[in-house]
């Protein structure tokens, strides 16, 4: 096991760049056994903005060319918009550099497949940053399911509601463009729900094998900030889907970026033959659980030292937040890189998510139920 610090190169310095850089900075302070990391190079296009971000995030170098960086670092983080996920990630993998890529893995199933194959051929660790797997309450929920506390899993229900596009004058961004993003609420938010559902119940239910879905765009064009122009919205504002798992369990999923009054409402419920649970991101320190001998749900405060990851933080009852999920996932990912061990969610996991997203789109287009082999 190498004790040398890992040089990390990060593409992207906006929202996700900041979230992961914060996590890298927190790691040595709270996770004694995390690998040592150098925030080595920050990559982007605008040199001035990049230099400012590098200073703020604590990076040693900047580069406007990812090609110079992918084989010059020990780990490559791809935190750019969806359309730049595939090429730099594949180049890094071909250079034998482990990759951590933001979700959804790619704008299209074809690109996701290429990334999955590149990861398999490379033999190095390739992870997709589905951060909600690393919420302590989600780990707690998974343990309950694995311990059989819910009995046989019958239904999973997931919704991810936001409202930042409810106003028709909310500005156009790459997230509104099919070429750049792939899809809208479906890929941006639905990918999280599909991943969490697979994570929580996949061992019990198998994969999602029959899928029907619907997508809708309510606002067809949006203003371009700082100009009189508008640009077309070519992705969905909302989606809904109905799935059947290999076991016969059912799933109902939806997401929206126009659900007025909902800011970051990711709620997932699981019902089994002997119990139920429900997690909601806006109350991420809690888990609602109803066991066979309970008359109703109890709310478990998941902040005890014995709860997943929490021994690294504060005394019981001192709640944690959204940014901590990034610290946890960076800890697990970088430990896997150091120890050359499997990491989940892997590119294969993210590809399986993408198959479901693609099937939902195909179902919307054809009006038919899609069967996945
Ligand atoms: C924006 O809708 C967004 O930041 C998503 O891109 C993230 O994946 C989600 O965690 C929060 O909302």
mmCIF file of C-alpha atoms and ligand atoms in Angstrom:
data_model
loop_
_atom_site.group_PDB
_atom_site.id
_atom_site.type_symbol
_atom_site.label_atom_id
_atom_site.label_comp_id
_atom_site.label_asym_id
_atom_site.label_seq_id
_atom_site.Cartn_x
_atom_site.Cartn_y
_atom_site.Cartn_z
ATOM 1 C CA UNK A 1 0.000 0.000 0.000
ATOM 2 C CA UNK A 2 1.532 3.303 -1.082
ATOM 3 C CA UNK A 3 1.815 6.032 1.552
ATOM 4 C CA UNK A 4 2.562 8.669 -1.085
ATOM 5 C CA UNK A 5 -0.142 11.359 -1.286
ATOM 6 C CA UNK A 6 -2.525 10.930 -4.204
ATOM 7 C CA UNK A 7 -2.347 13.787 -6.711
ATOM 8 C CA UNK A 8 -5.932 14.601 -7.685
ATOM 9 C CA UNK A 9 -6.847 16.439 -10.890
ATOM 10 C CA UNK A 10 -10.348 17.921 -10.948
ATOM 11 C CA UNK A 11 -12.211 19.015 -14.078
ATOM 12 C CA UNK A 12 -14.921 21.524 -13.154
ATOM 13 C CA UNK A 13 -14.900 24.328 -10.639
ATOM 14 C CA UNK A 14 -18.511 25.317 -10.262
ATOM 15 C CA UNK A 15 -21.169 23.668 -8.047
ATOM 16 C CA UNK A 16 -19.781 20.133 -8.002
ATOM 17 C CA UNK A 17 -16.169 21.328 -8.188
ATOM 18 C CA UNK A 18 -16.764 23.233 -4.983
ATOM 19 C CA UNK A 19 -18.655 20.387 -3.271
ATOM 20 C CA UNK A 20 -15.865 17.858 -3.927
ATOM 21 C CA UNK A 21 -13.043 20.315 -3.182
ATOM 22 C CA UNK A 22 -14.678 21.027 0.161
ATOM 23 C CA UNK A 23 -14.828 17.284 0.795
ATOM 24 C CA UNK A 24 -11.139 16.837 -0.079
ATOM 25 C CA UNK A 25 -10.233 19.644 2.311
ATOM 26 C CA UNK A 26 -12.320 18.152 5.160
ATOM 27 C CA UNK A 27 -11.005 14.586 4.782
ATOM 28 C CA UNK A 28 -7.726 14.785 6.744
ATOM 29 C CA UNK A 29 -9.439 16.719 9.528
ATOM 30 C CA UNK A 30 -12.204 14.172 10.151
ATOM 31 C CA UNK A 31 -11.134 10.848 8.577
ATOM 32 C CA UNK A 32 -7.756 9.906 10.115
ATOM 33 C CA UNK A 33 -7.396 6.831 7.960
ATOM 34 C CA UNK A 34 -8.226 8.547 4.646
ATOM 35 C CA UNK A 35 -5.445 8.555 2.057
ATOM 36 C CA UNK A 36 -3.361 11.722 1.887
ATOM 37 C CA UNK A 37 -4.459 13.813 -1.046
ATOM 38 C CA UNK A 38 -2.852 16.688 -2.946
ATOM 39 C CA UNK A 39 -5.333 19.009 -4.573
ATOM 40 C CA UNK A 40 -2.999 19.020 -7.570
ATOM 41 C CA UNK A 41 -4.612 20.525 -10.698
ATOM 42 C CA UNK A 42 -7.922 22.241 -11.333
ATOM 43 C CA UNK A 43 -9.081 22.058 -14.957
ATOM 44 C CA UNK A 44 -11.451 24.380 -16.813
ATOM 45 C CA UNK A 45 -11.729 26.667 -19.829
ATOM 46 C CA UNK A 46 -11.723 30.205 -18.439
ATOM 47 C CA UNK A 47 -8.224 30.838 -17.123
ATOM 48 C CA UNK A 48 -9.121 33.800 -14.944
ATOM 49 C CA UNK A 49 -12.093 32.126 -13.243
ATOM 50 C CA UNK A 50 -10.060 28.959 -12.907
ATOM 51 C CA UNK A 51 -7.162 30.717 -11.175
ATOM 52 C CA UNK A 52 -9.577 32.328 -8.739
ATOM 53 C CA UNK A 53 -11.283 28.994 -7.992
ATOM 54 C CA UNK A 54 -7.936 27.189 -7.600
ATOM 55 C CA UNK A 55 -6.872 29.760 -5.025
ATOM 56 C CA UNK A 56 -10.165 29.449 -3.163
ATOM 57 C CA UNK A 57 -10.312 25.627 -3.297
ATOM 58 C CA UNK A 58 -6.628 25.105 -2.443
ATOM 59 C CA UNK A 59 -5.307 23.646 -5.738
ATOM 60 C CA UNK A 60 -1.608 23.858 -6.577
ATOM 61 C CA UNK A 61 -1.942 24.162 -10.362
ATOM 62 C CA UNK A 62 -4.449 25.020 -13.064
ATOM 63 C CA UNK A 63 -4.816 23.744 -16.621
ATOM 64 C CA UNK A 64 -7.109 24.659 -19.482
ATOM 65 C CA UNK A 65 -6.410 21.339 -21.211
ATOM 66 C CA UNK A 66 -7.629 18.109 -19.603
ATOM 67 C CA UNK A 67 -5.473 16.094 -22.024
ATOM 68 C CA UNK A 68 -2.360 17.345 -20.233
ATOM 69 C CA UNK A 69 -3.774 16.332 -16.875
ATOM 70 C CA UNK A 70 -5.372 12.887 -17.185
ATOM 71 C CA UNK A 71 -2.095 10.931 -17.129
ATOM 72 C CA UNK A 72 -0.209 13.415 -14.971
ATOM 73 C CA UNK A 73 -2.247 12.808 -11.806
ATOM 74 C CA UNK A 74 -3.009 9.728 -9.674
ATOM 75 C CA UNK A 75 -6.776 10.271 -9.756
ATOM 76 C CA UNK A 76 -8.998 12.200 -12.172
ATOM 77 C CA UNK A 77 -12.314 13.730 -11.074
ATOM 78 C CA UNK A 78 -14.702 14.593 -13.893
ATOM 79 C CA UNK A 79 -17.150 17.126 -12.463
ATOM 80 C CA UNK A 80 -17.960 18.938 -15.694
ATOM 81 C CA UNK A 81 -21.332 19.141 -17.451
ATOM 82 C CA UNK A 82 -22.691 15.837 -18.745
ATOM 83 C CA UNK A 83 -21.439 16.248 -22.328
ATOM 84 C CA UNK A 84 -17.822 16.349 -21.152
ATOM 85 C CA UNK A 85 -18.076 13.201 -19.056
ATOM 86 C CA UNK A 86 -17.157 10.621 -21.696
ATOM 87 C CA UNK A 87 -14.061 11.784 -23.585
ATOM 88 C CA UNK A 88 -11.815 12.915 -20.694
ATOM 89 C CA UNK A 89 -12.938 10.016 -18.469
ATOM 90 C CA UNK A 90 -12.166 7.441 -21.153
ATOM 91 C CA UNK A 91 -8.792 9.089 -21.863
ATOM 92 C CA UNK A 92 -7.937 8.965 -18.160
ATOM 93 C CA UNK A 93 -8.943 5.306 -17.901
ATOM 94 C CA UNK A 94 -6.885 4.476 -20.992
ATOM 95 C CA UNK A 95 -3.935 6.141 -19.282
ATOM 96 C CA UNK A 96 -4.529 3.888 -16.251
ATOM 97 C CA UNK A 97 -5.771 6.760 -14.060
ATOM 98 C CA UNK A 98 -8.694 6.016 -11.712
ATOM 99 C CA UNK A 99 -11.754 8.188 -12.411
ATOM 100 C CA UNK A 100 -14.520 9.621 -10.262
ATOM 101 C CA UNK A 101 -17.272 11.036 -12.508
ATOM 102 C CA UNK A 102 -20.369 13.040 -11.653
ATOM 103 C CA UNK A 103 -23.850 11.695 -12.429
ATOM 104 C CA UNK A 104 -25.545 10.886 -14.703
ATOM 105 C CA UNK A 105 -22.632 8.957 -16.206
ATOM 106 C CA UNK A 106 -23.260 10.348 -19.708
ATOM 107 C CA UNK A 107 -25.889 12.138 -21.801
ATOM 108 C CA UNK A 108 -26.652 8.966 -23.788
ATOM 109 C CA UNK A 109 -26.742 5.226 -23.178
ATOM 110 C CA UNK A 110 -24.151 4.723 -25.963
ATOM 111 C CA UNK A 111 -21.666 7.050 -24.257
ATOM 112 C CA UNK A 112 -22.359 5.432 -20.881
ATOM 113 C CA UNK A 113 -21.667 2.016 -22.413
ATOM 114 C CA UNK A 114 -18.332 3.226 -23.826
ATOM 115 C CA UNK A 115 -17.397 4.567 -20.401
ATOM 116 C CA UNK A 116 -18.421 1.333 -18.700
ATOM 117 C CA UNK A 117 -16.332 -0.678 -21.192
ATOM 118 C CA UNK A 118 -13.331 1.635 -20.813
ATOM 119 C CA UNK A 119 -13.529 1.173 -17.042
ATOM 120 C CA UNK A 120 -13.696 -2.620 -17.362
ATOM 121 C CA UNK A 121 -10.728 -2.688 -19.779
ATOM 122 C CA UNK A 122 -8.629 -0.375 -17.617
ATOM 123 C CA UNK A 123 -8.738 -2.497 -14.476
ATOM 124 C CA UNK A 124 -8.521 0.679 -12.353
ATOM 125 C CA UNK A 125 -11.168 2.054 -10.013
ATOM 126 C CA UNK A 126 -13.946 4.001 -11.767
ATOM 127 C CA UNK A 127 -16.718 5.444 -9.628
ATOM 128 C CA UNK A 128 -19.809 7.513 -10.270
ATOM 129 C CA UNK A 129 -20.588 10.205 -7.696
ATOM 130 C CA UNK A 130 -24.078 9.245 -6.563
ATOM 131 C CA UNK A 131 -23.580 10.981 -3.226
ATOM 132 C CA UNK A 132 -26.912 10.021 -1.647
ATOM 133 C CA UNK A 133 -25.712 6.440 -1.130
ATOM 134 C CA UNK A 134 -23.438 7.938 1.527
ATOM 135 C CA UNK A 135 -26.113 9.516 3.740
ATOM 136 C CA UNK A 136 -25.899 7.747 7.138
ATOM 137 C CA UNK A 137 -29.706 7.270 7.232
ATOM 138 C CA UNK A 138 -29.614 5.608 3.795
ATOM 139 C CA UNK A 139 -26.922 3.183 5.015
ATOM 140 C CA UNK A 140 -29.060 2.535 8.092
ATOM 141 C CA UNK A 141 -32.049 1.826 5.831
ATOM 142 C CA UNK A 142 -30.005 -0.551 3.698
ATOM 143 C CA UNK A 143 -28.883 -2.428 6.824
ATOM 144 C CA UNK A 144 -32.526 -2.805 7.937
ATOM 145 C CA UNK A 145 -33.462 -4.207 4.519
ATOM 146 C CA UNK A 146 -30.431 -6.540 4.438
ATOM 147 C CA UNK A 147 -31.279 -7.792 7.942
ATOM 148 C CA UNK A 148 -34.730 -8.763 6.640
ATOM 149 C CA UNK A 149 -36.524 -6.243 8.870
ATOM 150 C CA UNK A 150 -38.905 -5.310 6.049
ATOM 151 C CA UNK A 151 -39.528 -8.899 4.958
ATOM 152 C CA UNK A 152 -40.012 -9.456 1.251
ATOM 153 C CA UNK A 153 -39.674 -6.196 -0.698
ATOM 154 C CA UNK A 154 -42.843 -5.344 -2.598
ATOM 155 C CA UNK A 155 -42.859 -1.648 -3.468
ATOM 156 C CA UNK A 156 -40.408 1.219 -3.841
ATOM 157 C CA UNK A 157 -41.563 4.791 -4.357
ATOM 158 C CA UNK A 158 -39.195 7.645 -5.143
ATOM 159 C CA UNK A 159 -39.737 11.283 -5.945
ATOM 160 C CA UNK A 160 -37.231 14.066 -6.483
ATOM 161 C CA UNK A 161 -38.889 17.483 -6.635
ATOM 162 C CA UNK A 162 -37.275 20.875 -7.186
ATOM 163 C CA UNK A 163 -38.750 24.196 -8.336
ATOM 164 C CA UNK A 164 -35.880 26.283 -9.737
ATOM 165 C CA UNK A 165 -37.425 26.178 -13.242
ATOM 166 C CA UNK A 166 -41.025 26.913 -12.255
ATOM 167 C CA UNK A 167 -40.617 30.517 -13.450
ATOM 168 C CA UNK A 168 -40.701 30.674 -17.273
ATOM 169 C CA UNK A 169 -38.140 33.497 -17.037
ATOM 170 C CA UNK A 170 -35.589 31.370 -15.195
ATOM 171 C CA UNK A 171 -32.522 31.521 -17.446
ATOM 172 C CA UNK A 172 -31.492 28.882 -19.961
ATOM 173 C CA UNK A 173 -28.450 26.799 -19.016
ATOM 174 C CA UNK A 174 -26.721 23.652 -20.328
ATOM 175 C CA UNK A 175 -29.098 21.683 -18.114
ATOM 176 C CA UNK A 176 -31.915 22.656 -20.535
ATOM 177 C CA UNK A 177 -30.178 21.281 -23.604
ATOM 178 C CA UNK A 178 -30.417 17.697 -24.830
ATOM 179 C CA UNK A 179 -27.002 17.726 -26.571
ATOM 180 C CA UNK A 180 -25.245 18.957 -23.443
ATOM 181 C CA UNK A 181 -27.255 17.289 -20.674
ATOM 182 C CA UNK A 182 -28.915 14.276 -22.334
ATOM 183 C CA UNK A 183 -32.154 14.762 -20.461
ATOM 184 C CA UNK A 184 -33.629 17.129 -17.866
ATOM 185 C CA UNK A 185 -35.253 16.210 -14.568
ATOM 186 C CA UNK A 186 -34.930 12.573 -15.637
ATOM 187 C CA UNK A 187 -31.117 12.454 -15.816
ATOM 188 C CA UNK A 188 -30.340 15.165 -13.280
ATOM 189 C CA UNK A 189 -32.685 14.012 -10.524
ATOM 190 C CA UNK A 190 -34.220 10.703 -11.623
ATOM 191 C CA UNK A 191 -30.730 9.190 -11.919
ATOM 192 C CA UNK A 192 -30.319 9.666 -8.149
ATOM 193 C CA UNK A 193 -33.628 7.939 -7.407
ATOM 194 C CA UNK A 194 -32.966 4.995 -9.699
ATOM 195 C CA UNK A 195 -29.500 4.604 -8.168
ATOM 196 C CA UNK A 196 -30.852 4.741 -4.613
ATOM 197 C CA UNK A 197 -33.576 2.228 -5.419
ATOM 198 C CA UNK A 198 -30.988 -0.183 -6.894
ATOM 199 C CA UNK A 199 -28.720 0.385 -3.891
ATOM 200 C CA UNK A 200 -31.415 -0.118 -1.272
ATOM 201 C CA UNK A 201 -33.364 -3.058 -2.656
ATOM 202 C CA UNK A 202 -31.413 -4.338 -5.685
ATOM 203 C CA UNK A 203 -29.901 -7.299 -3.814
ATOM 204 C CA UNK A 204 -33.440 -8.436 -2.904
ATOM 205 C CA UNK A 205 -35.340 -7.514 -6.076
ATOM 206 C CA UNK A 206 -32.810 -7.801 -8.910
ATOM 207 C CA UNK A 207 -32.698 -5.203 -11.693
ATOM 208 C CA UNK A 208 -35.629 -3.203 -13.076
ATOM 209 C CA UNK A 209 -36.805 -5.269 -16.007
ATOM 210 C CA UNK A 210 -40.065 -3.741 -17.265
ATOM 211 C CA UNK A 211 -40.421 -0.021 -17.593
ATOM 212 C CA UNK A 212 -42.941 2.532 -18.740
ATOM 213 C CA UNK A 213 -42.453 6.264 -18.544
ATOM 214 C CA UNK A 214 -43.603 9.713 -19.495
ATOM 215 C CA UNK A 215 -41.677 12.969 -19.923
ATOM 216 C CA UNK A 216 -43.066 16.480 -20.181
ATOM 217 C CA UNK A 217 -41.633 19.913 -21.040
ATOM 218 C CA UNK A 218 -43.819 22.777 -19.817
ATOM 219 C CA UNK A 219 -41.644 25.747 -20.795
ATOM 220 C CA UNK A 220 -40.421 25.451 -24.396
ATOM 221 C CA UNK A 221 -37.843 28.267 -24.430
ATOM 222 C CA UNK A 222 -35.955 30.301 -21.866
ATOM 223 C CA UNK A 223 -34.112 33.653 -21.855
ATOM 224 C CA UNK A 224 -30.333 33.700 -22.189
ATOM 225 C CA UNK A 225 -28.887 35.633 -19.280
ATOM 226 C CA UNK A 226 -27.460 39.029 -20.254
ATOM 227 C CA UNK A 227 -29.045 39.142 -23.738
ATOM 228 C CA UNK A 228 -32.444 39.557 -25.470
ATOM 229 C CA UNK A 229 -32.184 36.072 -26.942
ATOM 230 C CA UNK A 230 -34.112 32.978 -25.937
ATOM 231 C CA UNK A 231 -33.050 29.376 -26.494
ATOM 232 C CA UNK A 232 -35.195 26.287 -26.870
ATOM 233 C CA UNK A 233 -35.568 23.863 -23.986
ATOM 234 C CA UNK A 234 -34.937 20.432 -25.474
ATOM 235 C CA UNK A 235 -35.163 18.326 -22.304
ATOM 236 C CA UNK A 236 -37.953 17.360 -19.901
ATOM 237 C CA UNK A 237 -39.065 19.507 -16.967
ATOM 238 C CA UNK A 238 -40.593 16.441 -15.310
ATOM 239 C CA UNK A 239 -40.836 12.660 -15.706
ATOM 240 C CA UNK A 240 -42.827 9.822 -14.164
ATOM 241 C CA UNK A 241 -42.140 6.098 -14.474
ATOM 242 C CA UNK A 242 -43.550 2.787 -13.414
ATOM 243 C CA UNK A 243 -41.169 -0.173 -13.160
ATOM 244 C CA UNK A 244 -41.227 -3.852 -12.326
ATOM 245 C CA UNK A 245 -38.180 -5.517 -10.810
ATOM 246 C CA UNK A 246 -37.043 -9.062 -11.696
ATOM 247 C CA UNK A 247 -38.523 -10.278 -8.383
ATOM 248 C CA UNK A 248 -41.955 -8.872 -9.260
ATOM 249 C CA UNK A 249 -41.596 -5.922 -6.870
ATOM 250 C CA UNK A 250 -42.965 -2.613 -8.192
ATOM 251 C CA UNK A 251 -41.412 0.843 -8.359
ATOM 252 C CA UNK A 252 -42.984 4.250 -8.942
ATOM 253 C CA UNK A 253 -40.626 7.136 -9.632
ATOM 254 C CA UNK A 254 -41.004 10.786 -10.551
ATOM 255 C CA UNK A 255 -38.976 13.994 -10.644
ATOM 256 C CA UNK A 256 -39.658 17.599 -11.444
ATOM 257 C CA UNK A 257 -37.778 20.880 -11.656
ATOM 258 C CA UNK A 258 -41.073 22.803 -11.767
ATOM 259 C CA UNK A 259 -42.725 21.509 -8.564
ATOM 260 C CA UNK A 260 -43.439 24.847 -6.902
ATOM 261 C CA UNK A 261 -42.570 24.897 -3.212
ATOM 262 C CA UNK A 262 -40.147 21.936 -3.325
ATOM 263 C CA UNK A 263 -36.456 22.807 -3.144
ATOM 264 C CA UNK A 264 -34.567 19.528 -2.873
ATOM 265 C CA UNK A 265 -37.238 17.027 -1.933
ATOM 266 C CA UNK A 266 -35.816 13.586 -2.612
ATOM 267 C CA UNK A 267 -38.038 11.111 -0.834
ATOM 268 C CA UNK A 268 -37.852 7.361 -1.128
ATOM 269 C CA UNK A 269 -40.134 4.791 0.534
ATOM 270 C CA UNK A 270 -39.811 1.029 0.653
ATOM 271 C CA UNK A 271 -42.623 -1.335 1.626
ATOM 272 C CA UNK A 272 -42.073 -4.996 2.454
ATOM 273 C CA UNK A 273 -44.212 -7.838 3.760
ATOM 274 C CA UNK A 274 -43.148 -7.014 7.345
ATOM 275 C CA UNK A 275 -42.415 -3.318 7.437
ATOM 276 C CA UNK A 276 -41.819 -0.022 5.699
ATOM 277 C CA UNK A 277 -39.321 2.797 5.718
ATOM 278 C CA UNK A 278 -39.119 6.296 4.329
ATOM 279 C CA UNK A 279 -36.196 8.663 3.831
ATOM 280 C CA UNK A 280 -36.441 12.305 2.880
ATOM 281 C CA UNK A 281 -33.356 14.333 1.931
ATOM 282 C CA UNK A 282 -34.712 17.518 3.478
ATOM 283 C CA UNK A 283 -34.649 15.678 6.834
ATOM 284 C CA UNK A 284 -31.519 13.695 6.154
ATOM 285 C CA UNK A 285 -30.653 12.963 9.773
ATOM 286 C CA UNK A 286 -33.871 11.006 10.186
ATOM 287 C CA UNK A 287 -35.325 7.747 8.964
ATOM 288 C CA UNK A 288 -38.968 6.759 9.302
ATOM 289 C CA UNK A 289 -39.360 3.056 10.043
ATOM 290 C CA UNK A 290 -42.322 0.831 10.755
ATOM 291 C CA UNK A 291 -41.447 -2.678 11.907
ATOM 292 C CA UNK A 292 -43.802 -5.664 12.134
ATOM 293 C CA UNK A 293 -44.494 -5.026 15.840
ATOM 294 C CA UNK A 294 -45.117 -1.266 15.464
ATOM 295 C CA UNK A 295 -48.562 0.262 14.998
ATOM 296 C CA UNK A 296 -47.131 3.179 13.055
ATOM 297 C CA UNK A 297 -43.886 4.749 11.896
ATOM 298 C CA UNK A 298 -41.195 5.697 14.400
ATOM 299 C CA UNK A 299 -38.726 8.439 13.488
ATOM 300 C CA UNK A 300 -35.170 7.316 14.129
ATOM 301 C CA UNK A 301 -32.628 10.120 14.580
ATOM 302 C CA UNK A 302 -29.586 8.711 12.765
ATOM 303 C CA UNK A 303 -26.828 10.699 14.516
ATOM 304 C CA UNK A 304 -25.458 8.185 17.043
ATOM 305 C CA UNK A 305 -21.765 7.356 17.118
ATOM 306 C CA UNK A 306 -22.671 3.796 16.171
ATOM 307 C CA UNK A 307 -24.502 4.972 13.013
ATOM 308 C CA UNK A 308 -22.679 4.798 9.675
ATOM 309 C CA UNK A 309 -19.864 7.403 9.315
ATOM 310 C CA UNK A 310 -21.017 9.381 12.359
ATOM 311 C CA UNK A 311 -18.138 8.472 14.664
ATOM 312 C CA UNK A 312 -16.062 10.818 12.460
ATOM 313 C CA UNK A 313 -18.188 13.867 13.212
ATOM 314 C CA UNK A 314 -19.924 15.245 16.274
ATOM 315 C CA UNK A 315 -21.550 13.871 19.477
ATOM 316 C CA UNK A 316 -25.034 12.233 19.101
ATOM 317 C CA UNK A 317 -27.762 14.685 18.103
ATOM 318 C CA UNK A 318 -25.346 17.068 16.391
ATOM 319 C CA UNK A 319 -26.800 16.809 12.925
ATOM 320 C CA UNK A 320 -24.880 16.710 9.660
ATOM 321 C CA UNK A 321 -25.789 18.183 6.238
ATOM 322 C CA UNK A 322 -25.746 17.729 2.481
ATOM 323 C CA UNK A 323 -22.026 18.494 2.113
ATOM 324 C CA UNK A 324 -21.104 15.617 4.438
ATOM 325 C CA UNK A 325 -22.370 13.120 1.853
ATOM 326 C CA UNK A 326 -19.534 14.300 -0.414
ATOM 327 C CA UNK A 327 -16.964 13.801 2.329
ATOM 328 C CA UNK A 328 -18.193 10.233 2.872
ATOM 329 C CA UNK A 329 -18.177 9.338 -0.816
ATOM 330 C CA UNK A 330 -14.722 10.863 -1.321
ATOM 331 C CA UNK A 331 -13.451 8.887 1.679
ATOM 332 C CA UNK A 332 -14.768 5.616 0.256
ATOM 333 C CA UNK A 333 -13.671 6.339 -3.300
ATOM 334 C CA UNK A 334 -10.129 7.434 -2.433
ATOM 335 C CA UNK A 335 -9.703 4.537 0.021
ATOM 336 C CA UNK A 336 -10.688 2.153 -2.797
ATOM 337 C CA UNK A 337 -8.129 3.800 -5.088
ATOM 338 C CA UNK A 338 -5.394 3.539 -2.454
ATOM 339 C CA UNK A 339 -6.217 -0.097 -1.672
ATOM 340 C CA UNK A 340 -7.004 -0.979 -5.313
ATOM 341 C CA UNK A 341 -10.371 -2.335 -4.245
ATOM 342 C CA UNK A 342 -13.786 -2.340 -5.886
ATOM 343 C CA UNK A 343 -15.835 0.826 -5.391
ATOM 344 C CA UNK A 344 -19.613 1.166 -5.640
ATOM 345 C CA UNK A 345 -21.358 2.967 -7.291
ATOM 346 C CA UNK A 346 -19.073 1.856 -10.117
ATOM 347 C CA UNK A 347 -19.309 2.759 -13.804
ATOM 348 C CA UNK A 348 -21.181 -0.537 -14.188
ATOM 349 C CA UNK A 349 -23.747 0.603 -11.574
ATOM 350 C CA UNK A 350 -24.073 3.968 -13.320
ATOM 351 C CA UNK A 351 -24.506 2.228 -16.685
ATOM 352 C CA UNK A 352 -27.339 0.139 -15.213
ATOM 353 C CA UNK A 353 -28.993 3.384 -14.041
ATOM 354 C CA UNK A 354 -28.567 4.820 -17.533
ATOM 355 C CA UNK A 355 -30.288 1.787 -19.078
ATOM 356 C CA UNK A 356 -33.336 2.557 -16.967
ATOM 357 C CA UNK A 357 -33.282 6.264 -17.885
ATOM 358 C CA UNK A 358 -32.979 5.333 -21.553
ATOM 359 C CA UNK A 359 -35.876 2.874 -21.285
ATOM 360 C CA UNK A 360 -38.045 5.580 -19.687
ATOM 361 C CA UNK A 361 -37.304 7.868 -22.657
ATOM 362 C CA UNK A 362 -37.977 5.113 -25.171
ATOM 363 C CA UNK A 363 -41.251 4.298 -23.463
ATOM 364 C CA UNK A 364 -42.261 7.966 -23.611
ATOM 365 C CA UNK A 365 -41.452 8.116 -27.337
ATOM 366 C CA UNK A 366 -43.127 4.851 -28.306
ATOM 367 C CA UNK A 367 -45.985 4.852 -25.813
ATOM 368 C CA UNK A 368 -45.007 1.253 -25.035
ATOM 369 C CA UNK A 369 -43.768 -0.677 -22.051
ATOM 370 C CA UNK A 370 -40.040 -1.478 -22.468
ATOM 371 C CA UNK A 371 -38.592 -4.840 -21.489
ATOM 372 C CA UNK A 372 -34.940 -4.886 -20.400
ATOM 373 C CA UNK A 373 -33.117 -8.219 -20.718
HETATM 374 C C1 LIG B 1 -29.534 20.395 -9.535
HETATM 375 O O1 LIG B 1 -30.796 20.071 -9.894
HETATM 376 C C2 LIG B 1 -28.869 19.448 -8.537
HETATM 377 O O2 LIG B 1 -27.725 20.111 -8.116
HETATM 378 C C3 LIG B 1 -28.450 18.104 -9.121
HETATM 379 O O3 LIG B 1 -27.609 18.257 -10.257
HETATM 380 C C4 LIG B 1 -27.743 17.301 -8.046
HETATM 381 O O4 LIG B 1 -27.342 16.052 -8.522
HETATM 382 C C5 LIG B 1 -28.687 17.131 -6.856
HETATM 383 O O5 LIG B 1 -27.984 16.476 -5.837
HETATM 384 C C6 LIG B 1 -29.165 18.457 -6.358
HETATM 385 O O6 LIG B 1 -29.714 19.195 -7.419
#
